[in-house]
Short mmCIF file of C-alpha atoms in Angstrom, two decimals:
data_model
loop_
_atom_site.label_atom_id
_atom_site.label_comp_id
_atom_site.label_asym_id
_atom_site.label_seq_id
_atom_site.Cartn_x
_atom_site.Cartn_y
_atom_site.Cartn_z
CA MET A 1 19.72 25.52 -2.45
CA LEU A 2 20.54 21.97 -3.59
CA MET A 3 22.47 21.60 -6.81
CA LYS A 4 20.88 19.57 -9.60
CA ASN A 5 21.20 15.80 -9.11
CA LYS A 6 22.28 16.22 -5.48
CA LEU A 7 19.73 13.79 -4.13
CA ARG A 8 19.48 13.06 -0.47
CA ALA A 9 17.11 11.27 1.88
CA VAL A 10 16.14 12.83 5.20
CA GLN A 11 14.90 10.08 7.51
CA HIS A 12 12.00 10.62 9.91
CA ASP A 13 12.00 9.55 13.55
CA SER A 14 9.50 6.79 12.76
CA ASN A 15 12.21 4.96 10.77
CA VAL A 16 9.52 4.20 8.19
CA CYS A 17 9.80 7.19 5.85
CA ALA A 18 12.33 9.58 4.37
CA ASP A 19 11.88 12.88 2.54
CA ILE A 20 13.63 12.96 -0.83
CA GLU A 21 15.24 16.26 -1.68
CA GLY A 22 16.98 17.37 -4.86
CA PHE A 23 15.07 15.28 -7.39
CA ASP A 24 14.05 17.19 -10.54
CA PHE A 25 10.92 15.64 -12.05
CA ASP A 26 11.43 17.71 -15.21
CA ASP A 27 14.97 16.47 -15.83
CA TYR A 28 16.30 13.27 -14.30
CA SER A 29 18.72 10.55 -15.33
CA ALA A 30 18.91 6.79 -15.00
CA ASP A 31 21.33 7.34 -12.10
CA ASP A 32 18.75 9.53 -10.36
CA ILE A 33 16.11 6.82 -10.72
CA ALA A 34 18.54 4.22 -9.40
CA GLN A 35 19.20 6.39 -6.34
CA VAL A 36 15.49 6.84 -5.68
CA ARG A 37 15.00 3.06 -5.97
CA SER A 38 17.84 2.52 -3.50
CA TYR A 39 16.20 4.87 -0.98
CA TRP A 40 12.80 3.23 -1.61
CA LEU A 41 14.21 -0.19 -0.77
CA GLN A 42 16.04 1.19 2.25
CA TYR A 43 13.20 3.12 3.89
CA GLY A 44 10.02 1.51 2.54
CA VAL A 45 8.23 4.88 2.23
CA LEU A 46 9.43 8.04 0.48
CA ARG A 47 7.91 11.52 0.39
CA PHE A 48 8.41 14.25 -2.20
CA LYS A 49 6.99 17.52 -0.88
CA GLY A 50 5.14 20.20 -2.85
CA ILE A 51 5.84 18.90 -6.35
CA THR A 52 4.26 20.45 -9.43
CA MET A 53 3.56 17.46 -11.65
CA THR A 54 1.23 16.53 -14.50
CA ASP A 55 -0.53 13.20 -14.91
CA GLU A 56 1.80 12.47 -17.84
CA GLN A 57 4.84 13.05 -15.64
CA GLN A 58 3.47 10.79 -12.91
CA VAL A 59 2.91 7.98 -15.39
CA ALA A 60 6.37 8.44 -16.94
CA PHE A 61 8.10 8.48 -13.53
CA SER A 62 6.15 5.45 -12.28
CA ARG A 63 7.06 3.43 -15.35
CA HIS A 64 10.70 3.32 -14.17
CA PHE A 65 9.66 1.17 -11.20
CA GLY A 66 7.84 -1.64 -13.00
CA GLU A 67 4.91 -2.61 -15.15
CA PHE A 68 1.62 -0.98 -14.24
CA VAL A 69 -1.04 -2.79 -12.22
CA ILE A 70 -4.69 -1.94 -12.83
CA HIS A 71 -6.50 -1.72 -9.51
CA PRO A 72 -10.02 -3.25 -9.52
CA LYS A 73 -11.52 0.18 -8.82
CA GLN A 74 -9.91 1.56 -11.98
CA LEU A 75 -12.42 -0.59 -13.87
CA GLN A 76 -15.24 0.99 -11.89
CA GLU A 77 -15.59 4.47 -10.39
CA GLY A 78 -11.84 5.10 -10.02
CA GLY A 79 -10.87 5.11 -13.69
CA HIS A 80 -8.99 8.16 -15.02
CA PRO A 81 -10.62 9.73 -18.12
CA THR A 82 -7.43 9.75 -20.21
CA HIS A 83 -4.72 7.81 -18.37
CA LYS A 84 -5.63 4.18 -17.77
CA GLU A 85 -2.57 3.79 -15.51
CA ILE A 86 -3.99 6.18 -12.89
CA LEU A 87 -6.43 5.30 -10.13
CA VAL A 88 -8.44 8.35 -9.10
CA ILE A 89 -9.13 8.39 -5.35
CA SER A 90 -11.73 11.07 -4.74
CA ASN A 91 -15.01 11.87 -3.01
CA ALA A 92 -15.99 14.42 -5.66
CA MET A 93 -19.22 13.88 -7.58
CA THR A 94 -19.89 14.59 -11.26
CA ASP A 95 -23.47 14.58 -12.55
CA GLY A 96 -24.54 12.83 -9.35
CA LYS A 97 -22.00 10.03 -9.75
CA PRO A 98 -18.65 9.45 -7.99
CA SER A 99 -15.68 10.75 -10.00
CA GLY A 100 -13.26 8.61 -8.03
CA ALA A 101 -12.92 5.70 -5.63
CA MET A 102 -13.05 5.33 -1.83
CA GLY A 103 -15.22 8.33 -0.91
CA ASN A 104 -14.44 10.06 2.37
CA SER A 105 -14.56 7.19 4.88
CA GLU A 106 -11.73 5.75 6.93
CA ALA A 107 -9.54 3.06 5.36
CA THR A 108 -8.14 0.62 7.92
CA TRP A 109 -4.66 -0.92 7.92
CA HIS A 110 -3.85 -2.96 4.81
CA THR A 111 -1.40 -3.78 2.08
CA ASP A 112 -2.69 -3.11 -1.43
CA THR A 113 -4.57 -5.88 -3.25
CA TRP A 114 -3.24 -8.58 -0.95
CA PHE A 115 -5.76 -10.98 -2.51
CA TYR A 116 -3.86 -11.06 -5.85
CA GLU A 117 -1.49 -13.87 -6.78
CA ARG A 118 1.15 -11.20 -7.38
CA PRO A 119 0.37 -8.19 -5.17
CA PRO A 120 1.84 -4.86 -6.30
CA ALA A 121 5.42 -4.00 -5.47
CA GLY A 122 4.66 -0.37 -4.87
CA ALA A 123 2.44 2.66 -5.31
CA ILE A 124 2.91 6.36 -5.98
CA LEU A 125 0.19 8.65 -4.63
CA ARG A 126 -0.03 12.36 -5.52
CA ALA A 127 -2.23 14.95 -3.83
CA VAL A 128 -4.28 16.95 -6.34
CA ALA A 129 -6.76 18.49 -3.87
CA VAL A 130 -6.85 18.10 -0.09
CA PRO A 131 -9.39 18.96 2.63
CA PRO A 132 -8.53 21.51 5.36
CA SER A 133 -8.22 18.61 7.82
CA GLY A 134 -8.55 14.83 7.88
CA GLY A 135 -7.66 12.31 5.22
CA ASP A 136 -4.20 11.76 6.76
CA THR A 137 -2.34 8.60 5.69
CA TYR A 138 -0.39 6.41 8.13
CA PHE A 139 2.45 4.01 7.32
CA LEU A 140 4.20 1.26 9.29
CA SER A 141 6.93 -1.27 8.55
CA THR A 142 6.09 -4.96 8.38
CA TYR A 143 9.84 -5.66 8.53
CA LEU A 144 9.72 -4.14 12.00
CA ALA A 145 6.58 -6.11 12.85
CA TYR A 146 8.39 -9.37 12.12
CA ASP A 147 11.71 -8.36 13.67
CA THR A 148 10.08 -7.41 16.99
CA LEU A 149 7.97 -10.56 17.39
CA PRO A 150 8.74 -12.46 20.62
CA ASP A 151 10.82 -15.54 19.85
CA ALA A 152 8.00 -17.99 20.62
CA LEU A 153 5.59 -16.11 18.35
CA LYS A 154 8.21 -15.87 15.60
CA LYS A 155 8.64 -19.65 15.69
CA SER A 156 4.89 -20.15 15.47
CA VAL A 157 4.59 -18.14 12.22
CA ASP A 158 7.74 -19.13 10.33
CA GLY A 159 6.89 -21.51 7.49
CA ARG A 160 3.14 -20.92 7.84
CA GLN A 161 0.81 -19.98 4.98
CA ILE A 162 -2.19 -17.68 5.08
CA PHE A 163 -5.34 -17.97 2.97
CA PHE A 164 -7.21 -14.81 1.91
CA GLN A 165 -10.70 -15.06 0.40
CA ASN A 166 -11.07 -12.81 -2.63
CA VAL A 167 -14.86 -12.85 -3.06
CA TYR A 168 -15.85 -9.87 -0.86
CA ASP A 169 -14.00 -6.61 -0.25
CA LYS A 170 -13.47 -5.03 3.17
CA THR A 171 -16.84 -3.25 3.00
CA GLY A 172 -18.70 -6.52 2.36
CA LYS A 173 -19.32 -5.86 -1.34
CA LEU A 174 -18.78 -8.55 -3.96
CA ARG A 175 -15.58 -7.99 -5.87
CA LEU A 176 -15.79 -7.43 -9.61
CA GLY A 177 -16.51 -10.70 -11.42
CA LYS A 178 -17.32 -12.68 -8.25
CA SER A 179 -20.55 -14.50 -7.35
CA VAL A 180 -22.20 -15.12 -4.00
CA PRO A 181 -20.64 -18.33 -2.64
CA SER A 182 -22.81 -21.35 -1.87
CA SER A 183 -20.89 -22.21 1.31
CA ARG A 184 -20.81 -20.20 4.54
CA ASP A 185 -17.25 -21.37 5.25
CA PHE A 186 -14.98 -18.77 3.65
CA ARG A 187 -12.15 -21.31 3.54
CA GLU A 188 -14.08 -23.01 0.73
CA TRP A 189 -14.41 -19.79 -1.29
CA SER A 190 -12.24 -18.51 -4.08
CA GLY A 191 -9.03 -17.10 -2.64
CA ILE A 192 -5.25 -17.02 -2.63
CA VAL A 193 -2.60 -18.55 -0.37
CA HIS A 194 0.52 -16.58 0.55
CA PRO A 195 3.30 -17.10 3.09
CA LEU A 196 2.51 -15.54 6.47
CA VAL A 197 6.16 -14.45 6.59
CA ARG A 198 7.39 -13.32 3.20
CA ALA A 199 10.90 -12.57 1.98
CA HIS A 200 11.20 -9.33 0.02
CA GLY A 201 11.93 -10.02 -3.65
CA GLU A 202 14.80 -7.50 -3.79
CA THR A 203 16.17 -7.07 -0.27
CA GLY A 204 15.56 -10.62 0.96
CA ARG A 205 14.41 -9.30 4.35
CA LYS A 206 11.54 -11.05 6.11
CA SER A 207 8.28 -9.32 6.98
CA LEU A 208 4.85 -10.27 8.28
CA TYR A 209 2.23 -10.53 5.57
CA LEU A 210 -1.23 -9.97 7.05
CA GLY A 211 -3.02 -8.60 3.98
CA GLY A 212 -5.89 -6.26 4.65
CA THR A 213 -8.13 -7.85 7.26
CA ALA A 214 -8.23 -10.68 9.75
CA GLU A 215 -11.75 -11.47 8.56
CA GLY A 216 -11.73 -13.96 5.71
CA ALA A 217 -8.15 -14.92 6.49
CA TRP A 218 -7.04 -18.33 7.75
CA ILE A 219 -3.64 -19.73 8.73
CA VAL A 220 -3.64 -22.87 6.63
CA GLY A 221 -3.82 -26.12 8.58
CA MET A 222 -4.82 -24.56 11.89
CA PRO A 223 -8.20 -25.06 13.57
CA LEU A 224 -10.19 -21.93 12.78
CA ASP A 225 -10.41 -20.74 16.39
CA GLU A 226 -6.64 -21.08 16.86
CA SER A 227 -6.02 -19.29 13.58
CA GLU A 228 -8.31 -16.42 14.59
CA ALA A 229 -6.57 -16.08 17.97
CA LEU A 230 -3.10 -16.03 16.41
CA LEU A 231 -4.10 -13.57 13.70
CA ALA A 232 -5.63 -11.27 16.32
CA GLU A 233 -2.35 -11.35 18.23
CA LEU A 234 -0.32 -10.64 15.09
CA TRP A 235 -2.59 -7.76 14.03
CA ASP A 236 -2.42 -6.25 17.50
CA HIS A 237 1.37 -6.53 17.57
CA THR A 238 1.74 -4.99 14.11
CA THR A 239 -0.74 -2.12 14.22
CA ASN A 240 0.00 -1.00 17.77
CA SER A 241 3.56 -0.10 16.82
CA LYS A 242 4.68 3.34 17.97
CA GLN A 243 6.88 3.64 14.87
CA VAL A 244 4.25 4.99 12.49
CA PHE A 245 4.71 7.81 10.00
CA VAL A 246 1.73 10.16 9.56
CA GLN A 247 1.39 12.02 6.28
CA GLN A 248 -0.63 15.23 6.64
CA TRP A 249 -1.23 16.10 3.02
CA ASN A 250 -0.56 19.29 1.12
CA VAL A 251 -1.27 19.74 -2.58
CA GLY A 252 1.69 18.43 -4.58
CA ASP A 253 2.90 15.99 -1.94
CA ILE A 254 3.81 12.57 -3.35
CA MET A 255 4.08 9.41 -1.27
CA MET A 256 5.86 6.37 -2.71
CA TRP A 257 5.68 3.15 -0.72
CA ASP A 258 6.93 -0.41 -1.01
CA ASN A 259 3.83 -2.58 -0.71
CA ARG A 260 5.93 -5.66 0.08
CA CYS A 261 7.15 -4.42 3.45
CA THR A 262 4.69 -1.76 4.64
CA MET A 263 1.05 -1.30 5.60
CA HIS A 264 -0.98 1.90 5.47
CA ARG A 265 -4.34 3.32 6.47
CA ARG A 266 -6.31 6.55 6.01
CA ASP A 267 -8.37 8.80 8.27
CA GLY A 268 -11.85 9.77 7.20
CA PHE A 269 -12.69 13.41 6.51
CA ASP A 270 -15.61 15.83 6.18
CA PRO A 271 -17.72 14.81 3.14
CA ALA A 272 -18.47 18.49 2.51
CA THR A 273 -14.79 18.95 1.58
CA ILE A 274 -12.97 17.54 -1.45
CA ARG A 275 -9.95 15.24 -1.53
CA ILE A 276 -8.54 14.13 -4.92
CA MET A 277 -5.51 11.84 -5.21
CA HIS A 278 -3.94 10.24 -8.28
CA ARG A 279 -2.28 6.88 -7.77
CA THR A 280 -0.12 4.70 -9.97
CA THR A 281 0.71 1.13 -8.99
CA THR A 282 3.57 -1.12 -10.12
CA SER A 283 3.70 -4.90 -10.34
CA GLY A 284 5.44 -7.17 -7.88
CA GLU A 285 6.53 -10.75 -7.51
CA ARG A 286 4.62 -13.67 -6.04
CA PRO A 287 5.30 -13.66 -2.27
CA VAL A 288 7.65 -16.41 -1.10
#
């Protein structure tokens, strides 16, 4: 049995995630938080297995890693009834209405809220209820995606910027507060421009920044067809990596990821089963 405050990280073969052992969520110090942050920056994704935690404890722990970010869905179906900091991800229904966001469908590869000027630094996701199967979450490193680019491709992306429209979400629905655009050319819509290769605000390491979809994205200054071809190649290179960590959830598992250097996706699951997750999100810097 580990002694109190004897934290350690056990790395997985994927090189994307480490299990954190020896952290006491009922009694931790500033040094313990600093060690967790160090592991978070080192591995990109951390897992705490089988933790008994309240919503209050999740909010208090998350606060050590930055100011809270309110996800758009927290202002809609994903709002928590008593803790505004928590996004409820659930397919459960209450009085015929969704009691959480995202339902039971698959979520494809993405970084969180890539269409913000300052995308989140990280997220902490806790399993409250899980289905017997399905709903697995996958993680990959965008450090690795950049580092393994062929030299010619690396030269073609360095110094480039990428535009993301922020009018429609990945399902084709208008985002909160947005109106149907008058132009058919998404490059003329409301959006945000980020570097295609970003330097991490704390580690300084470079990573590819592809956002959440190749649709509605444009490498600034390129003819649209050339941009689409290059983005397709970059997405293929990144998401076909064999170094992917798969989280098969159990109640009480907590995943903590660095949104600046990772991407993740989710499997769909049987809508007759229930999956409830509570997520807190912390603010990040403007990508450079």
